[in-house]
Amino acid sequence: MTSTETLTAESTQPVARPGVLDIAPYVGGESKVPGVNRVIRLASNEGALGPSPKAIEAYRALAGEIHRYPDGGSAALRATLAGRFGLEAERIVCSGGSDELITLLVRAYAGPGDEVLYSQHGFLMYPIAAKGVGATPVAAPETELTTDVDAMLAAVTERTKLVFIANPNNPTGTYLPAAEVARLHAGLPAHVVLVIDAAYAEYVAKHDYEPGIELVRRSTNTVMIRTFSKIYGLGGMRVGWAYCPANIADVLNRIRNPFNVNAAGQAAAVASLEDLDFAERSRAHNDKWLPWTSEALSALGLKLTPSVGNFVLAHFPDAPERNADAAWDYMKSRGILTRKMGGYGLPGALRITIGTGEEMKAVVEALSQFLGKS
Ligand SMILES: *Cc1c(COP(=O)(O)O)cnc(C)c1O
């Protein structure tokens, strides 16, 4: 069946709604290498230090209670988030990963004929979610692999219902200063939802950066979404959260599944937030190894896009024996998994997560040999 096939009286099998079969399914980072025991997993931006020991403890403590439904309102987690960030708990909505929030927001505010705007090399879940509801994803060009506010605003039409930016963006690692995000917001019609996906906010140490809280506080059409999958190392637990205007929180609470965050995820997330020391160590680790990796790979002659996240985007030469695909294969043969970027329109680049110091040294050594520098 082709994506254009539609339901007719003769259809011999169920036909998904228009748009669904246009979706190229999201492909996660690989996690296994056949025949290699110790795989270095740098394909999914999972926090280098893993989860907080306190999160593991909280998870284990729930083992005897898994027959119980979780708190459908994630009250303890929302209260902990509210306390930590100085927010109103009733304007926080928790979710099964922030991916769920992306899907819910699109489902609530867009449908067939509507447009969902994102930036050229933005996170792939935005167009996937748009197609899932029959809406049209529209990509605005970027400038130097960075969201271009003027290009985004120029791409807004009367059919635009949502605008997504990842700040910092995955996979480029670039970010927009708070003033630029505010300018984007100011240029949007009041009925358009601006979603600021701040999955990597905890890693950013720039004075002109703001994850979106200030903008959400003073608007009725801006949502900030966050995740426990990156710096908190809870990707396997699936926990995300949104800080919303009251009107949008109300909408999300009507359409989300009633028990969308599992009990262990809620407990592990609360424990992670309370482990301030762990978050600080994770940040400090990235502050050290992000520049170390960037400098070492640059010294090998690779071009690096300046990143403020827990990953780098490395651009390889075009020559077939030295290109990104060949580098990916070479690293995989040494048990190192990184992420290919063809799906993001960047086939000449690989995205490499910042792992442990030992893992980053292994990456540099492998690429040094691959490039014939040692
Ligand atoms: C990893 C990532 C997410 C998804 O996070 P989950 O909470 O694990 O669903 C969302 N947005 C961006 C930009 C990401 O990189």
Tab-separated table of C-alpha atoms and ligand atoms in Angstrom:
chain	number	residue	atom	x	y	z
A	1	MET	CA	0.000	0.000	0.000
A	2	THR	CA	1.285	3.462	-0.838
A	3	SER	CA	0.974	6.512	1.308
A	4	THR	CA	-1.460	8.102	-1.095
A	5	GLU	CA	-3.932	5.240	-1.002
A	6	THR	CA	-7.227	6.297	0.529
A	7	LEU	CA	-10.240	4.480	1.808
A	8	THR	CA	-12.648	3.262	-0.876
A	9	ALA	CA	-15.533	0.798	-0.850
A	10	GLU	CA	-13.111	-1.780	-2.259
A	11	SER	CA	-10.452	-1.440	0.445
A	12	THR	CA	-9.520	-4.915	1.578
A	13	GLN	CA	-7.785	-3.866	4.766
A	14	PRO	CA	-8.000	-1.000	7.253
A	15	VAL	CA	-6.510	2.227	5.899
A	16	ALA	CA	-4.766	4.677	8.227
A	17	ARG	CA	-5.812	8.312	8.013
A	18	PRO	CA	-4.029	10.517	5.475
A	19	GLY	CA	-0.523	11.455	6.548
A	20	VAL	CA	0.187	8.437	8.721
A	21	LEU	CA	1.878	6.379	6.016
A	22	ASP	CA	3.995	9.404	5.036
A	23	ILE	CA	5.763	9.088	8.374
A	24	ALA	CA	9.261	7.642	8.260
A	25	PRO	CA	9.243	5.902	11.657
A	26	TYR	CA	11.592	7.478	14.230
A	27	VAL	CA	14.740	5.396	14.465
A	28	GLY	CA	16.423	5.494	17.854
A	29	GLY	CA	20.163	5.235	18.340
A	30	GLU	CA	21.633	1.740	18.121
A	31	SER	CA	22.584	0.109	21.397
A	32	LYS	CA	24.162	-3.234	20.495
A	33	VAL	CA	27.125	-4.403	18.421
A	34	PRO	CA	27.104	-8.134	17.621
A	35	GLY	CA	30.173	-9.844	19.019
A	36	VAL	CA	31.259	-6.867	21.127
A	37	ASN	CA	30.756	-7.117	24.885
A	38	ARG	CA	31.623	-3.643	26.031
A	39	VAL	CA	29.717	-1.294	23.775
A	40	ILE	CA	30.245	2.450	24.121
A	41	ARG	CA	26.809	3.974	23.623
A	42	LEU	CA	27.024	7.533	22.388
A	43	ALA	CA	24.018	7.573	20.047
A	44	SER	CA	21.139	8.818	22.215
A	45	ASN	CA	22.440	11.681	24.394
A	46	GLU	CA	21.837	9.729	27.585
A	47	GLY	CA	23.533	11.436	30.530
A	48	ALA	CA	27.187	10.393	30.860
A	49	LEU	CA	26.930	9.507	34.543
A	50	GLY	CA	23.781	7.390	34.231
A	51	PRO	CA	21.007	7.871	36.790
A	52	SER	CA	21.404	9.230	40.316
A	53	PRO	CA	21.927	6.427	42.876
A	54	LYS	CA	18.952	7.942	44.714
A	55	ALA	CA	16.777	7.425	41.629
A	56	ILE	CA	17.822	3.778	41.445
A	57	GLU	CA	16.957	3.401	45.127
A	58	ALA	CA	13.523	4.986	44.630
A	59	TYR	CA	12.869	2.713	41.667
A	60	ARG	CA	13.819	-0.420	43.620
A	61	ALA	CA	11.722	0.627	46.588
A	62	LEU	CA	8.609	0.420	44.408
A	63	ALA	CA	9.130	-3.173	43.284
A	64	GLY	CA	6.555	-4.571	45.714
A	65	GLU	CA	3.934	-2.001	44.711
A	66	ILE	CA	3.734	-2.473	40.964
A	67	HIS	CA	0.189	-3.791	41.126
A	68	ARG	CA	-0.930	-0.295	42.211
A	69	TYR	CA	-1.941	2.371	39.748
A	70	PRO	CA	0.293	5.419	39.854
A	71	ASP	CA	-0.902	8.853	40.907
A	72	GLY	CA	-2.574	9.989	37.680
A	73	GLY	CA	-1.826	13.623	38.436
A	74	SER	CA	1.881	13.122	39.235
A	75	ALA	CA	1.227	15.382	42.239
A	76	ALA	CA	4.469	14.754	44.133
A	77	LEU	CA	6.564	15.248	41.020
A	78	ARG	CA	4.741	18.434	40.059
A	79	ALA	CA	5.105	19.774	43.605
A	80	THR	CA	8.840	18.999	43.566
A	81	LEU	CA	9.282	20.678	40.170
A	82	ALA	CA	7.234	23.673	41.304
A	83	GLY	CA	9.407	24.064	44.392
A	84	ARG	CA	12.649	23.700	42.498
A	85	PHE	CA	11.880	26.167	39.720
A	86	GLY	CA	9.475	28.512	41.546
A	87	LEU	CA	6.478	27.543	39.382
A	88	GLU	CA	2.758	27.026	39.944
A	89	ALA	CA	2.196	23.248	40.270
A	90	GLU	CA	-1.193	23.491	38.542
A	91	ARG	CA	0.510	24.799	35.398
A	92	ILE	CA	2.824	21.784	35.182
A	93	VAL	CA	1.780	18.703	33.193
A	94	CYS	CA	3.879	15.531	33.443
A	95	SER	CA	4.160	12.979	30.687
A	96	GLY	CA	5.646	9.713	29.508
A	97	GLY	CA	8.760	11.406	28.166
A	98	SER	CA	8.640	14.796	26.500
A	99	ASP	CA	7.921	13.018	23.201
A	100	GLU	CA	4.435	12.433	24.554
A	101	LEU	CA	3.986	16.170	25.098
A	102	ILE	CA	5.016	16.892	21.517
A	103	THR	CA	2.364	14.446	20.289
A	104	LEU	CA	-0.315	15.759	22.661
A	105	LEU	CA	0.285	19.400	21.787
A	106	VAL	CA	0.066	18.671	18.076
A	107	ARG	CA	-3.035	16.551	18.545
A	108	ALA	CA	-4.725	19.262	20.614
A	109	TYR	CA	-3.966	22.221	18.367
A	110	ALA	CA	-3.527	20.967	14.784
A	111	GLY	CA	-5.341	18.792	12.297
A	112	PRO	CA	-5.676	18.201	8.556
A	113	GLY	CA	-4.933	21.359	6.584
A	114	ASP	CA	-3.010	23.003	9.433
A	115	GLU	CA	0.709	23.699	9.438
A	116	VAL	CA	3.254	22.878	12.119
A	117	LEU	CA	6.404	24.961	11.814
A	118	TYR	CA	9.875	23.897	12.933
A	119	SER	CA	13.424	24.676	11.902
A	120	GLN	CA	15.293	22.883	9.129
A	121	HIS	CA	17.488	20.667	11.299
A	122	GLY	CA	15.096	20.604	14.240
A	123	PHE	CA	14.188	17.529	16.280
A	124	LEU	CA	12.481	14.897	14.096
A	125	MET	CA	9.575	14.259	16.438
A	126	TYR	CA	8.001	17.578	15.352
A	127	PRO	CA	7.294	16.571	11.722
A	128	ILE	CA	6.441	13.019	12.814
A	129	ALA	CA	3.802	14.297	15.234
A	130	ALA	CA	2.413	16.712	12.634
A	131	LYS	CA	1.971	13.989	10.044
A	132	GLY	CA	0.356	11.776	12.645
A	133	VAL	CA	-2.629	14.111	12.844
A	134	GLY	CA	-2.741	14.854	9.115
A	135	ALA	CA	-1.202	18.323	9.521
A	136	THR	CA	1.582	19.610	7.265
A	137	PRO	CA	5.066	19.993	8.755
A	138	VAL	CA	6.849	23.099	7.431
A	139	ALA	CA	10.617	23.488	7.889
A	140	ALA	CA	12.064	27.019	7.990
A	141	PRO	CA	15.661	27.403	6.797
A	142	GLU	CA	18.420	27.796	9.386
A	143	THR	CA	21.461	30.060	9.329
A	144	GLU	CA	24.746	28.375	10.285
A	145	LEU	CA	22.835	25.390	11.657
A	146	THR	CA	20.986	27.685	14.064
A	147	THR	CA	17.272	28.511	14.222
A	148	ASP	CA	16.717	31.696	12.202
A	149	VAL	CA	13.970	33.766	13.823
A	150	ASP	CA	13.356	35.879	10.715
A	151	ALA	CA	13.048	32.776	8.528
A	152	MET	CA	10.691	31.191	11.050
A	153	LEU	CA	8.475	34.271	11.149
A	154	ALA	CA	8.512	34.530	7.360
A	155	ALA	CA	7.217	30.945	7.145
A	156	VAL	CA	4.163	31.604	9.348
A	157	THR	CA	0.881	31.525	7.408
A	158	GLU	CA	-2.766	31.738	8.436
A	159	ARG	CA	-2.691	27.947	8.660
A	160	THR	CA	0.166	27.783	11.170
A	161	LYS	CA	-1.056	26.345	14.483
A	162	LEU	CA	2.161	25.463	16.308
A	163	VAL	CA	5.806	26.536	16.157
A	164	PHE	CA	8.446	24.237	17.664
A	165	ILE	CA	11.979	25.170	18.574
A	166	ALA	CA	14.420	22.966	20.439
A	167	ASN	CA	16.633	25.257	22.521
A	168	PRO	CA	19.369	24.111	22.513
A	169	ASN	CA	18.600	22.174	19.367
A	170	ASN	CA	19.202	18.472	18.851
A	171	PRO	CA	21.132	17.489	16.714
A	172	THR	CA	23.005	20.738	15.990
A	173	GLY	CA	23.754	21.733	19.598
A	174	THR	CA	23.230	25.419	18.823
A	175	TYR	CA	20.977	27.683	20.888
A	176	LEU	CA	19.015	30.911	20.703
A	177	PRO	CA	19.547	33.659	23.313
A	178	ALA	CA	16.463	34.575	25.364
A	179	ALA	CA	16.080	37.835	23.443
A	180	GLU	CA	15.802	35.962	20.141
A	181	VAL	CA	13.192	33.571	21.525
A	182	ALA	CA	11.251	36.569	22.843
A	183	ARG	CA	11.468	38.161	19.378
A	184	LEU	CA	10.091	34.962	17.822
A	185	HIS	CA	7.241	34.958	20.328
A	186	ALA	CA	6.488	38.639	19.758
A	187	GLY	CA	6.217	38.074	16.008
A	188	LEU	CA	3.693	35.237	16.275
A	189	PRO	CA	-0.089	35.685	16.203
A	190	ALA	CA	-1.597	35.124	19.670
A	191	HIS	CA	-3.457	31.978	18.584
A	192	VAL	CA	-0.266	30.160	17.494
A	193	VAL	CA	1.265	27.877	20.149
A	194	LEU	CA	5.020	28.349	20.599
A	195	VAL	CA	6.648	25.209	22.026
A	196	ILE	CA	10.131	25.622	23.475
A	197	ASP	CA	11.727	22.182	23.838
A	198	ALA	CA	14.456	22.640	26.434
A	199	ALA	CA	15.560	19.004	26.706
A	200	TYR	CA	19.188	20.091	27.276
A	201	ALA	CA	18.571	23.235	29.363
A	202	GLU	CA	20.473	21.913	32.382
A	203	TYR	CA	23.715	21.766	30.407
A	204	VAL	CA	23.666	25.359	29.161
A	205	ALA	CA	25.852	27.853	31.009
A	206	LYS	CA	25.373	30.904	28.781
A	207	HIS	CA	24.370	34.183	30.394
A	208	ASP	CA	22.003	35.104	27.567
A	209	TYR	CA	20.141	31.746	27.691
A	210	GLU	CA	16.784	31.123	29.356
A	211	PRO	CA	14.946	27.795	29.035
A	212	GLY	CA	11.556	29.409	28.458
A	213	ILE	CA	10.129	29.751	31.964
A	214	GLU	CA	10.085	33.565	31.829
A	215	LEU	CA	8.255	33.591	28.514
A	216	VAL	CA	5.675	30.978	29.601
A	217	ARG	CA	5.023	32.944	32.786
A	218	ARG	CA	3.884	36.002	30.891
A	219	SER	CA	2.093	34.492	27.897
A	220	THR	CA	-0.999	32.453	27.058
A	221	ASN	CA	0.466	30.703	24.016
A	222	THR	CA	3.953	29.486	25.023
A	223	VAL	CA	4.824	26.061	26.458
A	224	MET	CA	8.218	24.877	27.723
A	225	ILE	CA	8.817	21.120	27.633
A	226	ARG	CA	11.554	19.329	29.587
A	227	THR	CA	12.768	15.778	30.059
A	228	PHE	CA	14.366	13.483	32.628
A	229	SER	CA	15.997	11.479	29.816
A	230	LYS	CA	19.117	13.592	29.353
A	231	ILE	CA	21.012	15.058	32.330
A	232	TYR	CA	19.034	12.969	34.828
A	233	GLY	CA	19.752	9.744	32.960
A	234	LEU	CA	16.203	8.363	33.164
A	235	GLY	CA	15.537	7.700	29.471
A	236	GLY	CA	14.318	4.196	30.225
A	237	MET	CA	11.733	5.507	32.694
A	238	ARG	CA	10.007	7.871	30.208
A	239	VAL	CA	9.361	11.055	32.194
A	240	GLY	CA	8.913	14.555	30.838
A	241	TRP	CA	7.079	17.678	31.924
A	242	ALA	CA	5.643	20.875	30.540
A	243	TYR	CA	5.263	24.317	32.074
A	244	CYS	CA	2.207	25.859	30.455
A	245	PRO	CA	-0.225	28.739	30.590
A	246	ALA	CA	-3.326	27.625	32.549
A	247	ASN	CA	-5.400	27.336	29.359
A	248	ILE	CA	-2.916	24.928	27.735
A	249	ALA	CA	-2.417	22.866	30.909
A	250	ASP	CA	-6.195	22.447	30.982
A	251	VAL	CA	-6.230	21.211	27.378
A	252	LEU	CA	-3.337	18.752	27.932
A	253	ASN	CA	-4.984	17.363	31.059
A	254	ARG	CA	-8.124	16.620	29.081
A	255	ILE	CA	-6.433	14.651	26.312
A	256	ARG	CA	-3.548	12.889	28.042
A	257	ASN	CA	-3.985	9.328	29.234
A	258	PRO	CA	-5.134	9.334	32.868
A	259	PHE	CA	-2.091	7.374	34.136
A	260	ASN	CA	0.494	8.607	31.645
A	261	VAL	CA	3.511	8.570	33.978
A	262	ASN	CA	4.315	5.244	35.606
A	263	ALA	CA	4.832	5.036	39.364
A	264	ALA	CA	8.528	4.153	39.241
A	265	GLY	CA	9.184	7.008	36.816
A	266	GLN	CA	7.504	9.522	39.119
A	267	ALA	CA	9.467	8.279	42.125
A	268	ALA	CA	12.788	8.177	40.282
A	269	ALA	CA	12.239	11.679	38.883
A	270	VAL	CA	11.494	13.126	42.331
A	271	ALA	CA	14.583	11.442	43.780
A	272	SER	CA	16.706	12.786	40.905
A	273	LEU	CA	15.531	16.332	41.479
A	274	GLU	CA	16.353	16.029	45.160
A	275	ASP	CA	19.876	14.818	44.412
A	276	LEU	CA	21.322	18.266	43.749
A	277	ASP	CA	24.828	16.959	44.075
A	278	PHE	CA	24.300	14.476	41.233
A	279	ALA	CA	22.944	17.126	38.860
A	280	GLU	CA	25.898	19.342	39.699
A	281	ARG	CA	28.405	16.555	39.044
A	282	SER	CA	26.710	15.770	35.728
A	283	ARG	CA	26.916	19.407	34.678
A	284	ALA	CA	30.543	19.689	35.761
A	285	HIS	CA	31.389	16.510	33.853
A	286	ASN	CA	29.892	17.964	30.672
A	287	ASP	CA	31.618	21.318	31.248
A	288	LYS	CA	34.901	19.459	31.178
A	289	TRP	CA	34.380	16.844	28.473
A	290	LEU	CA	32.355	18.846	25.944
A	291	PRO	CA	35.228	21.297	25.281
A	292	TRP	CA	37.808	18.523	25.617
A	293	THR	CA	36.063	16.443	22.945
A	294	SER	CA	35.402	19.422	20.682
A	295	GLU	CA	39.048	20.491	20.826
A	296	ALA	CA	40.397	16.986	20.309
A	297	LEU	CA	38.165	16.343	17.292
A	298	SER	CA	38.954	19.772	15.834
A	299	ALA	CA	42.643	18.980	16.226
A	300	LEU	CA	42.038	15.918	14.023
A	301	GLY	CA	40.812	18.269	11.309
A	302	LEU	CA	37.071	17.714	11.760
A	303	LYS	CA	34.701	20.661	11.703
A	304	LEU	CA	32.592	20.920	14.845
A	305	THR	CA	29.373	22.909	15.200
A	306	PRO	CA	29.664	24.816	18.518
A	307	SER	CA	27.462	22.873	20.961
A	308	VAL	CA	25.985	23.796	24.326
A	309	GLY	CA	24.371	20.363	24.855
A	310	ASN	CA	25.785	17.003	25.952
A	311	PHE	CA	26.772	16.069	22.416
A	312	VAL	CA	28.814	17.313	19.491
A	313	LEU	CA	28.004	17.435	15.802
A	314	ALA	CA	31.151	16.518	13.861
A	315	HIS	CA	31.364	17.158	10.109
A	316	PHE	CA	33.457	14.746	8.047
A	317	PRO	CA	35.223	15.154	4.704
A	318	ASP	CA	33.405	14.053	1.526
A	319	ALA	CA	35.954	11.463	0.385
A	320	PRO	CA	34.208	8.077	0.556
A	321	GLU	CA	36.910	6.472	2.701
A	322	ARG	CA	36.881	9.400	5.143
A	323	ASN	CA	33.205	10.369	5.196
A	324	ALA	CA	30.644	10.197	8.009
A	325	ASP	CA	29.262	6.794	6.989
A	326	ALA	CA	32.751	5.288	6.863
A	327	ALA	CA	33.590	6.849	10.237
A	328	TRP	CA	30.381	5.464	11.733
A	329	ASP	CA	31.240	1.967	10.445
A	330	TYR	CA	34.809	2.222	11.712
A	331	MET	CA	33.735	3.310	15.174
A	332	LYS	CA	31.049	0.633	15.308
A	333	SER	CA	33.646	-2.004	14.465
A	334	ARG	CA	35.458	-0.800	17.594
A	335	GLY	CA	32.283	-1.034	19.680
A	336	ILE	CA	31.513	2.700	19.600
A	337	LEU	CA	27.974	3.685	18.587
A	338	THR	CA	27.286	7.228	17.387
A	339	ARG	CA	24.365	8.679	15.448
A	340	LYS	CA	24.098	9.098	11.690
A	341	MET	CA	22.466	12.350	10.628
A	342	GLY	CA	21.017	11.631	7.180
A	343	GLY	CA	17.483	11.765	8.599
A	344	TYR	CA	18.199	15.345	9.716
A	345	GLY	CA	19.490	16.431	6.321
A	346	LEU	CA	23.085	16.317	7.554
A	347	PRO	CA	24.515	13.167	5.927
A	348	GLY	CA	28.090	14.466	6.223
A	349	ALA	CA	27.948	14.648	10.012
A	350	LEU	CA	27.781	12.351	13.033
A	351	ARG	CA	26.307	13.274	16.398
A	352	ILE	CA	28.398	12.006	19.280
A	353	THR	CA	27.113	12.065	22.863
A	354	ILE	CA	29.474	13.165	25.630
A	355	GLY	CA	30.062	9.990	27.630
A	356	THR	CA	32.582	9.224	30.359
A	357	GLY	CA	36.142	10.511	30.065
A	358	GLU	CA	37.339	7.051	29.105
A	359	GLU	CA	34.672	6.808	26.408
A	360	MET	CA	35.623	10.163	24.918
A	361	LYS	CA	39.278	9.149	24.826
A	362	ALA	CA	38.233	5.982	22.982
A	363	VAL	CA	36.312	8.081	20.428
A	364	VAL	CA	39.262	10.378	19.812
A	365	GLU	CA	41.663	7.460	19.497
A	366	ALA	CA	39.363	5.636	17.053
A	367	LEU	CA	38.807	8.722	14.901
A	368	SER	CA	42.474	9.563	14.971
A	369	GLN	CA	43.241	6.142	13.488
A	370	PHE	CA	40.302	6.385	11.086
A	371	LEU	CA	41.613	9.708	9.758
A	372	GLY	CA	45.144	8.370	9.510
A	373	LYS	CA	46.518	10.726	12.161
A	374	SER	CA	48.027	8.042	14.376
B	1	LIG	C1	15.784	13.549	23.615
B	1	LIG	C2	14.890	14.665	23.195
B	1	LIG	C3	13.527	14.674	23.503
B	1	LIG	C4	12.781	13.460	23.994
B	1	LIG	O1	12.917	13.196	25.275
B	1	LIG	P1	12.018	12.110	26.013
B	1	LIG	O2	11.633	12.839	27.236
B	1	LIG	O3	12.934	10.964	26.255
B	1	LIG	O4	10.835	11.747	25.186
B	1	LIG	C5	12.762	15.768	23.147
B	1	LIG	N1	13.315	16.806	22.503
B	1	LIG	C6	14.612	16.837	22.182
B	1	LIG	C7	15.154	18.006	21.465
B	1	LIG	C8	15.437	15.757	22.511
B	1	LIG	O5	16.705	15.758	22.140
